[in-house]
mmCIF file of C-alpha atoms in Angstrom:
data_model
loop_
_atom_site.group_PDB
_atom_site.id
_atom_site.type_symbol
_atom_site.label_atom_id
_atom_site.label_comp_id
_atom_site.label_asym_id
_atom_site.label_seq_id
_atom_site.Cartn_x
_atom_site.Cartn_y
_atom_site.Cartn_z
ATOM 1 C CA UNK A 542 -55.235 -2.796 -11.109
ATOM 2 C CA UNK A 543 -53.901 0.263 -12.943
ATOM 3 C CA UNK A 544 -54.812 2.909 -10.364
ATOM 4 C CA UNK A 545 -52.159 5.275 -9.226
ATOM 5 C CA UNK A 546 -51.230 5.128 -5.602
ATOM 6 C CA UNK A 547 -51.938 8.044 -3.306
ATOM 7 C CA UNK A 548 -48.467 9.641 -3.263
ATOM 8 C CA UNK A 549 -48.752 10.456 -6.993
ATOM 9 C CA UNK A 550 -51.283 13.258 -6.624
ATOM 10 C CA UNK A 551 -49.593 14.724 -3.605
ATOM 11 C CA UNK A 552 -46.027 14.444 -4.712
ATOM 12 C CA UNK A 553 -44.108 17.626 -5.788
ATOM 13 C CA UNK A 554 -40.447 17.897 -6.660
ATOM 14 C CA UNK A 555 -38.794 20.671 -4.694
ATOM 15 C CA UNK A 556 -35.075 20.328 -5.336
ATOM 16 C CA UNK A 557 -33.238 23.095 -7.269
ATOM 17 C CA UNK A 558 -30.009 22.625 -9.077
ATOM 18 C CA UNK A 559 -27.282 25.168 -8.967
ATOM 19 C CA UNK A 560 -24.211 25.089 -11.226
ATOM 20 C CA UNK A 561 -21.043 26.568 -9.790
ATOM 21 C CA UNK A 562 -18.904 28.689 -12.046
ATOM 22 C CA UNK A 563 -16.289 29.409 -13.199
ATOM 23 C CA UNK A 564 -15.181 26.109 -14.589
ATOM 24 C CA UNK A 565 -11.981 24.622 -13.162
ATOM 25 C CA UNK A 566 -9.446 23.718 -15.859
ATOM 26 C CA UNK A 567 -7.118 20.762 -15.403
ATOM 27 C CA UNK A 568 -3.440 20.924 -16.458
ATOM 28 C CA UNK A 569 -4.335 19.388 -19.834
ATOM 29 C CA UNK A 570 -5.927 22.201 -21.822
ATOM 30 C CA UNK A 571 -8.224 19.801 -23.659
ATOM 31 C CA UNK A 572 -9.771 18.659 -20.336
ATOM 32 C CA UNK A 573 -12.212 20.736 -18.303
ATOM 33 C CA UNK A 574 -14.137 19.931 -15.169
ATOM 34 C CA UNK A 575 -17.737 21.082 -14.897
ATOM 35 C CA UNK A 576 -17.872 21.793 -11.187
ATOM 36 C CA UNK A 577 -21.629 21.409 -10.628
ATOM 37 C CA UNK A 578 -23.225 21.515 -7.205
ATOM 38 C CA UNK A 579 -26.739 20.025 -6.972
ATOM 39 C CA UNK A 580 -28.188 21.073 -3.693
ATOM 40 C CA UNK A 581 -31.470 21.404 -1.949
ATOM 41 C CA UNK A 582 -31.106 25.089 -1.274
ATOM 42 C CA UNK A 583 -28.739 27.864 -2.320
ATOM 43 C CA UNK A 584 -25.599 28.007 -0.316
ATOM 44 C CA UNK A 585 -25.608 24.312 0.680
ATOM 45 C CA UNK A 586 -22.073 22.855 0.929
ATOM 46 C CA UNK A 587 -20.972 20.388 -1.742
ATOM 47 C CA UNK A 588 -19.808 16.989 -0.414
ATOM 48 C CA UNK A 589 -16.049 16.710 -0.420
ATOM 49 C CA UNK A 590 -15.909 13.212 -1.997
ATOM 50 C CA UNK A 591 -18.078 13.566 -5.050
ATOM 51 C CA UNK A 592 -17.924 11.005 -7.836
ATOM 52 C CA UNK A 593 -16.579 12.111 -11.138
ATOM 53 C CA UNK A 594 -18.468 11.373 -14.396
ATOM 54 C CA UNK A 595 -16.731 11.846 -17.716
ATOM 55 C CA UNK A 596 -18.002 12.731 -21.175
ATOM 56 C CA UNK A 597 -16.230 14.221 -24.266
ATOM 57 C CA UNK A 598 -15.451 17.864 -24.758
ATOM 58 C CA UNK A 599 -16.031 19.772 -27.926
ATOM 59 C CA UNK A 600 -19.421 19.886 -29.663
ATOM 60 C CA UNK A 601 -22.172 18.182 -27.624
ATOM 61 C CA UNK A 602 -25.449 16.476 -28.402
ATOM 62 C CA UNK A 603 -28.588 15.839 -26.491
ATOM 63 C CA UNK A 604 -27.729 12.249 -25.518
ATOM 64 C CA UNK A 605 -24.624 13.030 -23.377
ATOM 65 C CA UNK A 606 -26.196 16.181 -21.931
ATOM 66 C CA UNK A 607 -29.242 14.238 -20.820
ATOM 67 C CA UNK A 608 -27.176 11.209 -19.737
ATOM 68 C CA UNK A 609 -25.027 13.401 -17.499
ATOM 69 C CA UNK A 610 -28.096 15.032 -15.988
ATOM 70 C CA UNK A 611 -29.848 11.658 -15.346
ATOM 71 C CA UNK A 612 -26.870 9.859 -13.828
ATOM 72 C CA UNK A 613 -26.466 12.644 -11.256
ATOM 73 C CA UNK A 614 -30.005 11.891 -10.029
ATOM 74 C CA UNK A 615 -28.932 8.432 -8.787
ATOM 75 C CA UNK A 616 -27.705 7.561 -5.344
ATOM 76 C CA UNK A 617 -24.366 6.300 -6.630
ATOM 77 C CA UNK A 618 -23.596 9.433 -8.604
ATOM 78 C CA UNK A 619 -25.581 12.020 -6.754
ATOM 79 C CA UNK A 620 -24.247 15.522 -7.511
ATOM 80 C CA UNK A 621 -21.256 14.065 -9.380
ATOM 81 C CA UNK A 622 -18.727 16.328 -10.945
ATOM 82 C CA UNK A 623 -18.800 16.302 -14.755
ATOM 83 C CA UNK A 624 -15.423 16.067 -16.440
ATOM 84 C CA UNK A 625 -15.370 16.801 -20.183
ATOM 85 C CA UNK A 626 -12.384 15.328 -22.034
ATOM 86 C CA UNK A 627 -11.159 12.859 -24.708
ATOM 87 C CA UNK A 628 -7.902 12.101 -22.856
ATOM 88 C CA UNK A 629 -7.962 8.294 -22.359
ATOM 89 C CA UNK A 630 -5.763 8.486 -19.273
ATOM 90 C CA UNK A 631 -8.146 10.951 -17.574
ATOM 91 C CA UNK A 632 -11.195 8.939 -18.606
ATOM 92 C CA UNK A 633 -9.706 5.733 -17.169
ATOM 93 C CA UNK A 634 -9.528 7.284 -13.703
ATOM 94 C CA UNK A 635 -13.127 8.490 -13.634
ATOM 95 C CA UNK A 636 -16.053 6.754 -11.826
ATOM 96 C CA UNK A 637 -18.309 6.697 -14.887
ATOM 97 C CA UNK A 638 -17.874 7.631 -18.558
ATOM 98 C CA UNK A 639 -20.633 8.478 -21.007
ATOM 99 C CA UNK A 640 -20.565 8.800 -24.817
ATOM 100 C CA UNK A 641 -16.778 8.507 -25.138
ATOM 101 C CA UNK A 642 -14.048 5.897 -24.652
ATOM 102 C CA UNK A 643 -15.405 3.164 -26.894
ATOM 103 C CA UNK A 644 -16.570 0.928 -24.087
ATOM 104 C CA UNK A 645 -20.004 -0.279 -22.954
ATOM 105 C CA UNK A 646 -19.565 -2.119 -19.670
ATOM 106 C CA UNK A 647 -22.208 -1.321 -16.965
ATOM 107 C CA UNK A 648 -20.152 -3.266 -14.375
ATOM 108 C CA UNK A 649 -17.556 -0.431 -14.675
ATOM 109 C CA UNK A 650 -20.089 2.297 -15.469
ATOM 110 C CA UNK A 651 -18.895 2.795 -19.058
ATOM 111 C CA UNK A 652 -21.703 3.868 -21.344
ATOM 112 C CA UNK A 653 -20.413 4.559 -24.854
ATOM 113 C CA UNK A 654 -22.317 3.518 -27.982
ATOM 114 C CA UNK A 655 -19.941 4.541 -30.847
ATOM 115 C CA UNK A 656 -17.746 1.408 -30.893
ATOM 116 C CA UNK A 657 -17.855 -1.217 -33.579
ATOM 117 C CA UNK A 658 -20.247 -4.070 -32.809
ATOM 118 C CA UNK A 659 -22.381 -2.038 -30.397
ATOM 119 C CA UNK A 660 -26.031 -3.067 -30.816
ATOM 120 C CA UNK A 661 -27.620 -2.620 -27.421
ATOM 121 C CA UNK A 662 -31.358 -1.852 -27.382
ATOM 122 C CA UNK A 663 -33.777 -1.047 -24.517
ATOM 123 C CA UNK A 664 -35.628 -4.328 -24.835
ATOM 124 C CA UNK A 665 -39.328 -4.838 -23.928
ATOM 125 C CA UNK A 666 -40.178 -4.794 -27.698
ATOM 126 C CA UNK A 667 -38.100 -1.718 -28.640
ATOM 127 C CA UNK A 668 -35.509 -2.186 -31.324
ATOM 128 C CA UNK A 669 -33.869 1.246 -31.595
ATOM 129 C CA UNK A 670 -30.088 1.242 -30.889
ATOM 130 C CA UNK A 671 -29.336 3.084 -27.648
ATOM 131 C CA UNK A 672 -27.379 6.377 -27.296
ATOM 132 C CA UNK A 673 -25.474 7.152 -24.114
ATOM 133 C CA UNK A 674 -28.736 8.657 -22.685
ATOM 134 C CA UNK A 675 -30.561 5.512 -23.464
ATOM 135 C CA UNK A 676 -27.894 3.410 -21.721
ATOM 136 C CA UNK A 677 -28.083 5.518 -18.624
ATOM 137 C CA UNK A 678 -31.876 5.293 -18.652
ATOM 138 C CA UNK A 679 -31.824 1.546 -19.183
ATOM 139 C CA UNK A 680 -29.646 0.954 -16.161
ATOM 140 C CA UNK A 681 -30.798 3.796 -13.857
ATOM 141 C CA UNK A 682 -34.247 4.802 -15.079
ATOM 142 C CA UNK A 683 -36.216 2.696 -12.636
ATOM 143 C CA UNK A 684 -34.185 4.105 -9.698
ATOM 144 C CA UNK A 685 -34.879 7.686 -10.846
ATOM 145 C CA UNK A 686 -38.585 7.037 -11.296
ATOM 146 C CA UNK A 687 -38.894 5.215 -7.973
ATOM 147 C CA UNK A 688 -37.276 8.171 -6.256
ATOM 148 C CA UNK A 689 -39.840 10.494 -7.892
ATOM 149 C CA UNK A 690 -42.668 8.222 -6.828
ATOM 150 C CA UNK A 691 -41.167 7.579 -3.385
ATOM 151 C CA UNK A 692 -41.732 3.831 -3.775
ATOM 152 C CA UNK A 693 -39.547 0.780 -4.214
ATOM 153 C CA UNK A 694 -38.064 0.069 -7.649
ATOM 154 C CA UNK A 695 -40.051 -3.159 -7.833
ATOM 155 C CA UNK A 696 -43.406 -1.324 -7.536
ATOM 156 C CA UNK A 697 -45.596 -2.096 -10.531
ATOM 157 C CA UNK A 698 -46.144 1.581 -11.321
ATOM 158 C CA UNK A 699 -42.456 2.169 -11.681
ATOM 159 C CA UNK A 700 -42.328 -0.455 -14.487
ATOM 160 C CA UNK A 701 -45.294 1.116 -16.308
ATOM 161 C CA UNK A 702 -43.800 4.593 -16.244
ATOM 162 C CA UNK A 703 -40.296 3.225 -17.097
ATOM 163 C CA UNK A 704 -41.646 1.845 -20.337
ATOM 164 C CA UNK A 705 -43.956 4.784 -21.083
ATOM 165 C CA UNK A 706 -41.185 7.428 -20.644
ATOM 166 C CA UNK A 707 -38.882 5.412 -22.887
ATOM 167 C CA UNK A 708 -41.588 5.165 -25.558
ATOM 168 C CA UNK A 709 -42.705 8.837 -25.482
ATOM 169 C CA UNK A 710 -39.477 10.581 -24.684
ATOM 170 C CA UNK A 711 -36.190 8.587 -24.605
ATOM 171 C CA UNK A 712 -36.450 6.572 -27.781
ATOM 172 C CA UNK A 713 -36.544 9.642 -30.016
ATOM 173 C CA UNK A 714 -33.316 10.905 -28.486
ATOM 174 C CA UNK A 715 -31.672 7.497 -29.110
ATOM 175 C CA UNK A 716 -32.904 7.351 -32.673
ATOM 176 C CA UNK A 717 -31.893 10.861 -33.618
ATOM 177 C CA UNK A 718 -28.446 10.483 -32.140
ATOM 178 C CA UNK A 719 -27.932 7.195 -34.021
ATOM 179 C CA UNK A 720 -29.317 8.534 -37.286
ATOM 180 C CA UNK A 721 -32.415 6.396 -37.377
ATOM 181 C CA UNK A 722 -35.128 7.744 -39.661
ATOM 182 C CA UNK A 723 -38.617 8.052 -38.211
ATOM 183 C CA UNK A 724 -40.214 6.560 -41.371
ATOM 184 C CA UNK A 725 -39.176 3.791 -43.689
ATOM 185 C CA UNK A 726 -39.175 5.782 -46.956
ATOM 186 C CA UNK A 727 -36.786 7.206 -49.488
ATOM 187 C CA UNK A 728 -38.966 10.242 -49.957
ATOM 188 C CA UNK A 729 -37.827 13.504 -48.548
ATOM 189 C CA UNK A 730 -39.738 14.989 -45.577
ATOM 190 C CA UNK A 731 -42.544 17.377 -46.450
ATOM 191 C CA UNK A 732 -41.297 19.958 -43.906
ATOM 192 C CA UNK A 733 -38.314 20.571 -41.646
ATOM 193 C CA UNK A 734 -38.584 20.071 -37.908
ATOM 194 C CA UNK A 735 -35.882 21.840 -35.960
ATOM 195 C CA UNK A 736 -37.961 22.357 -32.838
ATOM 196 C CA UNK A 737 -37.455 18.910 -31.181
ATOM 197 C CA UNK A 738 -35.294 18.623 -28.045
ATOM 198 C CA UNK A 739 -32.200 17.274 -29.769
ATOM 199 C CA UNK A 740 -32.192 20.294 -32.159
ATOM 200 C CA UNK A 741 -32.704 22.773 -29.364
ATOM 201 C CA UNK A 742 -29.862 21.232 -27.393
ATOM 202 C CA UNK A 743 -27.615 21.289 -30.438
ATOM 203 C CA UNK A 744 -28.262 25.009 -30.911
ATOM 204 C CA UNK A 745 -26.726 25.654 -27.477
ATOM 205 C CA UNK A 746 -23.289 24.813 -28.900
ATOM 206 C CA UNK A 747 -21.032 27.858 -29.458
ATOM 207 C CA UNK A 748 -21.748 29.554 -32.724
ATOM 208 C CA UNK A 749 -18.787 29.735 -35.087
ATOM 209 C CA UNK A 750 -19.123 33.565 -35.038
ATOM 210 C CA UNK A 751 -18.675 33.774 -31.274
ATOM 211 C CA UNK A 752 -15.275 35.359 -30.630
ATOM 212 C CA UNK A 753 -14.916 33.416 -27.380
ATOM 213 C CA UNK A 754 -14.367 29.716 -28.231
ATOM 214 C CA UNK A 755 -12.697 28.887 -24.899
ATOM 215 C CA UNK A 756 -13.246 25.672 -22.945
ATOM 216 C CA UNK A 757 -14.836 27.742 -20.204
ATOM 217 C CA UNK A 758 -17.416 29.093 -22.560
ATOM 218 C CA UNK A 759 -17.999 25.745 -24.116
ATOM 219 C CA UNK A 760 -18.641 24.139 -20.718
ATOM 220 C CA UNK A 761 -21.025 26.867 -19.737
ATOM 221 C CA UNK A 762 -22.990 25.949 -22.832
ATOM 222 C CA UNK A 763 -22.885 22.320 -21.877
ATOM 223 C CA UNK A 764 -24.325 23.108 -18.452
ATOM 224 C CA UNK A 765 -27.205 24.911 -20.129
ATOM 225 C CA UNK A 766 -27.753 21.859 -22.366
ATOM 226 C CA UNK A 767 -27.863 19.588 -19.259
ATOM 227 C CA UNK A 768 -30.398 21.845 -17.638
ATOM 228 C CA UNK A 769 -32.591 21.987 -20.739
ATOM 229 C CA UNK A 770 -32.565 18.253 -21.477
ATOM 230 C CA UNK A 771 -32.861 17.343 -17.820
ATOM 231 C CA UNK A 772 -35.820 19.681 -17.179
ATOM 232 C CA UNK A 773 -37.778 18.183 -20.095
ATOM 233 C CA UNK A 774 -36.898 14.659 -18.941
ATOM 234 C CA UNK A 775 -38.253 15.367 -15.457
ATOM 235 C CA UNK A 776 -41.347 17.057 -16.953
ATOM 236 C CA UNK A 777 -41.988 13.838 -18.889
ATOM 237 C CA UNK A 778 -41.535 11.701 -15.798
ATOM 238 C CA UNK A 779 -43.840 13.870 -13.691
ATOM 239 C CA UNK A 780 -46.470 14.023 -16.405
ATOM 240 C CA UNK A 781 -46.606 10.242 -16.463
ATOM 241 C CA UNK A 782 -46.827 10.063 -12.664
ATOM 242 C CA UNK A 783 -49.461 12.761 -12.159
ATOM 243 C CA UNK A 784 -51.594 12.440 -15.362
ATOM 244 C CA UNK A 785 -50.747 9.458 -17.519
ATOM 245 C CA UNK A 786 -51.012 6.767 -14.887
ATOM 246 C CA UNK A 787 -54.331 7.865 -13.448
ATOM 247 C CA UNK A 788 -55.766 8.237 -16.947
ATOM 248 C CA UNK A 789 -54.805 4.612 -17.778
ATOM 249 C CA UNK A 790 -57.143 3.413 -15.014
ATOM 250 C CA UNK A 791 -60.007 5.465 -16.381
ATOM 251 C CA UNK A 792 -59.546 4.274 -19.964
ATOM 252 C CA UNK A 793 -59.295 0.618 -18.838
ATOM 253 C CA UNK A 794 -62.599 0.914 -17.019
ATOM 254 C CA UNK A 795 -64.125 2.508 -20.098
ATOM 255 C CA UNK A 796 -62.997 -0.327 -22.308
ATOM 256 C CA UNK A 797 -64.163 -2.980 -19.934
ATOM 257 C CA UNK A 798 -67.666 -1.428 -19.941
ATOM 258 C CA UNK A 799 -67.848 -0.809 -23.721
ATOM 259 C CA UNK A 800 -70.449 -3.523 -24.461
ATOM 260 C CA UNK A 801 -72.801 -2.055 -21.897
ATOM 261 C CA UNK A 802 -72.855 1.066 -24.053
ATOM 262 C CA UNK A 803 -73.534 -0.658 -27.364
ATOM 263 C CA UNK A 804 -73.652 -4.377 -28.211
ATOM 264 C CA UNK A 805 -71.190 -3.820 -31.023
ATOM 265 C CA UNK A 806 -68.463 -3.032 -28.501
ATOM 266 C CA UNK A 807 -67.194 -0.309 -30.846
ATOM 267 C CA UNK A 808 -68.404 2.656 -28.885
ATOM 268 C CA UNK A 809 -66.769 3.743 -25.615
ATOM 269 C CA UNK A 810 -67.900 6.313 -23.079
ATOM 270 C CA UNK A 811 -65.554 8.306 -20.852
ATOM 271 C CA UNK A 812 -67.493 9.202 -17.721
ATOM 272 C CA UNK A 813 -64.505 11.147 -16.534
ATOM 273 C CA UNK A 814 -62.561 12.922 -19.299
ATOM 274 C CA UNK A 815 -58.854 12.396 -19.471
ATOM 275 C CA UNK A 816 -56.117 12.043 -22.113
ATOM 276 C CA UNK A 817 -57.257 8.760 -23.610
ATOM 277 C CA UNK A 818 -55.854 8.220 -27.138
ATOM 278 C CA UNK A 819 -52.519 6.588 -26.414
ATOM 279 C CA UNK A 820 -53.977 4.447 -23.583
ATOM 280 C CA UNK A 821 -56.771 3.254 -25.909
ATOM 281 C CA UNK A 822 -54.309 1.998 -28.535
ATOM 282 C CA UNK A 823 -52.135 0.266 -26.001
ATOM 283 C CA UNK A 824 -54.940 -1.287 -24.013
ATOM 284 C CA UNK A 825 -56.740 -2.465 -27.100
ATOM 285 C CA UNK A 826 -53.669 -4.573 -27.914
ATOM 286 C CA UNK A 827 -53.234 -5.860 -24.338
ATOM 287 C CA UNK A 828 -56.906 -6.653 -23.985
ATOM 288 C CA UNK A 829 -57.152 -8.052 -27.489
ATOM 289 C CA UNK A 830 -60.215 -5.973 -28.325
ATOM 290 C CA UNK A 831 -61.732 -6.929 -31.694
ATOM 291 C CA UNK A 832 -63.357 -5.215 -33.451
ATOM 292 C CA UNK A 833 -61.474 -2.052 -32.390
ATOM 293 C CA UNK A 834 -63.215 0.965 -30.905
ATOM 294 C CA UNK A 835 -64.597 3.326 -33.592
ATOM 295 C CA UNK A 836 -65.974 6.174 -31.481
ATOM 296 C CA UNK A 837 -65.345 7.636 -27.979
ATOM 297 C CA UNK A 838 -67.998 9.759 -26.288
ATOM 298 C CA UNK A 839 -67.212 12.275 -23.584
ATOM 299 C CA UNK A 840 -68.677 15.483 -22.134
ATOM 300 C CA UNK A 841 -67.036 18.804 -22.910
ATOM 301 C CA UNK A 842 -66.290 20.343 -19.556
ATOM 302 C CA UNK A 843 -66.899 23.906 -20.680
ATOM 303 C CA UNK A 844 -70.055 23.648 -22.794
ATOM 304 C CA UNK A 845 -71.401 20.545 -21.024
ATOM 305 C CA UNK A 846 -72.311 19.269 -24.443
ATOM 306 C CA UNK A 847 -71.346 15.733 -25.485
ATOM 307 C CA UNK A 848 -68.711 14.926 -28.093
ATOM 308 C CA UNK A 849 -68.502 11.850 -30.343
ATOM 309 C CA UNK A 850 -64.927 11.490 -31.546
ATOM 310 C CA UNK A 851 -63.801 9.041 -34.229
ATOM 311 C CA UNK A 852 -60.707 7.041 -33.242
ATOM 312 C CA UNK A 853 -57.642 7.584 -35.394
ATOM 313 C CA UNK A 854 -56.146 4.657 -37.335
ATOM 314 C CA UNK A 855 -52.966 5.004 -35.225
ATOM 315 C CA UNK A 856 -51.628 7.417 -32.605
ATOM 316 C CA UNK A 857 -49.509 9.359 -35.117
ATOM 317 C CA UNK A 858 -52.047 9.600 -37.963
ATOM 318 C CA UNK A 859 -54.831 12.050 -38.593
ATOM 319 C CA UNK A 860 -57.051 9.651 -40.512
ATOM 320 C CA UNK A 861 -59.939 8.119 -38.589
ATOM 321 C CA UNK A 862 -60.930 4.387 -38.447
ATOM 322 C CA UNK A 863 -64.443 5.377 -39.351
ATOM 323 C CA UNK A 864 -65.076 9.109 -39.811
ATOM 324 C CA UNK A 865 -68.510 10.498 -39.207
ATOM 325 C CA UNK A 866 -70.660 10.267 -42.343
ATOM 326 C CA UNK A 867 -69.792 12.585 -45.251
ATOM 327 C CA UNK A 868 -73.329 13.904 -45.463
ATOM 328 C CA UNK A 869 -73.102 15.241 -41.917
ATOM 329 C CA UNK A 870 -69.755 17.024 -42.233
ATOM 330 C CA UNK A 871 -69.704 20.796 -42.089
ATOM 331 C CA UNK A 872 -73.364 21.001 -40.970
ATOM 332 C CA UNK A 873 -74.488 22.560 -37.670
ATOM 333 C CA UNK A 874 -77.498 22.743 -35.333
ATOM 334 C CA UNK A 875 -80.956 22.315 -36.872
ATOM 335 C CA UNK A 876 -79.591 21.587 -40.386
ATOM 336 C CA UNK A 877 -77.464 18.760 -39.013
ATOM 337 C CA UNK A 878 -80.225 17.395 -36.799
ATOM 338 C CA UNK A 879 -82.549 17.297 -39.818
ATOM 339 C CA UNK A 880 -79.994 15.600 -42.015
ATOM 340 C CA UNK A 881 -79.062 13.014 -39.280
ATOM 341 C CA UNK A 882 -82.624 12.524 -38.051
ATOM 342 C CA UNK A 883 -81.249 13.014 -34.516
ATOM 343 C CA UNK A 884 -82.341 15.965 -32.245
ATOM 344 C CA UNK A 885 -79.889 18.155 -30.484
ATOM 345 C CA UNK A 886 -77.050 17.920 -32.950
ATOM 346 C CA UNK A 887 -74.489 20.713 -32.630
ATOM 347 C CA UNK A 888 -71.827 20.195 -35.298
ATOM 348 C CA UNK A 889 -69.714 17.758 -37.253
ATOM 349 C CA UNK A 890 -66.200 18.705 -38.294
ATOM 350 C CA UNK A 891 -65.414 18.909 -42.057
ATOM 351 C CA UNK A 892 -63.054 15.983 -41.730
ATOM 352 C CA UNK A 893 -65.538 13.885 -39.803
ATOM 353 C CA UNK A 894 -63.205 13.192 -36.970
ATOM 354 C CA UNK A 895 -65.503 14.774 -34.286
ATOM 355 C CA UNK A 896 -69.084 15.879 -33.741
ATOM 356 C CA UNK A 897 -71.245 17.178 -30.926
ATOM 357 C CA UNK A 898 -74.690 16.871 -29.443
ATOM 358 C CA UNK A 899 -76.524 18.624 -26.652
ATOM 359 C CA UNK A 900 -77.084 15.382 -24.740
ATOM 360 C CA UNK A 901 -75.413 12.038 -24.026
ATOM 361 C CA UNK A 902 -78.386 10.218 -25.665
ATOM 362 C CA UNK A 903 -78.032 12.339 -28.779
ATOM 363 C CA UNK A 904 -74.259 11.726 -29.036
ATOM 364 C CA UNK A 905 -74.813 7.971 -28.537
ATOM 365 C CA UNK A 906 -77.436 8.037 -31.314
ATOM 366 C CA UNK A 907 -74.987 9.773 -33.630
ATOM 367 C CA UNK A 908 -72.308 7.183 -32.977
ATOM 368 C CA UNK A 909 -74.735 4.271 -33.424
ATOM 369 C CA UNK A 910 -76.079 5.722 -36.678
ATOM 370 C CA UNK A 911 -72.539 6.395 -37.967
ATOM 371 C CA UNK A 912 -71.535 2.765 -37.330
ATOM 372 C CA UNK A 913 -74.218 1.636 -39.755
ATOM 373 C CA UNK A 914 -73.392 4.109 -42.531
#
């Protein structure tokens, strides 16, 4: 029921986007129009009656850069001109407004999240307050994904990917923009992370040492921010179409067959290797698997040896639910085989999260023995 349909593997995105410079300034010096053409090939004419989408000028963040990129992928706002201003009279006359204006009203295509009383969330079990990017995704994400898949918005795979992209990509942008900590703790972080998308977009703002602080220069930087955020968004969508969705089908089949591998139901075997970890956690919950899977077996494609991997306690933790036994850890080959009493052993990692054997039967014997220790 989870299998991807045929167009997924054959679909490739061919459009290229081309931003037209220089920027065209309106009479009000605080307002600038980002004249952006989004065409299928260089030199294509821009439609004369483009919609206009507004966002604020000045320093920008990832959410409005991504929101502007995403909304231009829709039929209603295809190739829309981006107008950057805080002038209320200008904003009032635009077709859509993101991240400015103090109004959230999808019936009028107003998508701000800064106003008092705003508490909109994505739904579907998510509780993070939305940014302007999250609002655009909530209302237009299914259309964007359906266009990539070349299917109707009501297709079941659109819904799966819509939720998965929010979980793995969009929610972090919403949380960072709204100042939501990743962990419920008063302790300071153990290290600084300035490599995530929101940080990289932020660094595209003009540096205070840049002698040219003009609106034109600022809007050139915003165009680069749109391109960066948008390209990573599309990468995420395409990954979920081409890799994530087919892998879900494989992992589901693996979990359904787990008790044919071992009566405990705690050992699963991937007959076709794929990215399995996130799917396993999600499907365990949906399928109400209890006790949870402790080990996953799969064949290493390069060495053709078999691996037995301990399942982590959660997707974002390094600790395993049941690591391989301490007495095996750090041993290799004959020494490990002698200690385990299992022929063909290759290694067990020092942390006990993974081990290897020359054969499937040997890897299964390692997993079964480890369950009892």
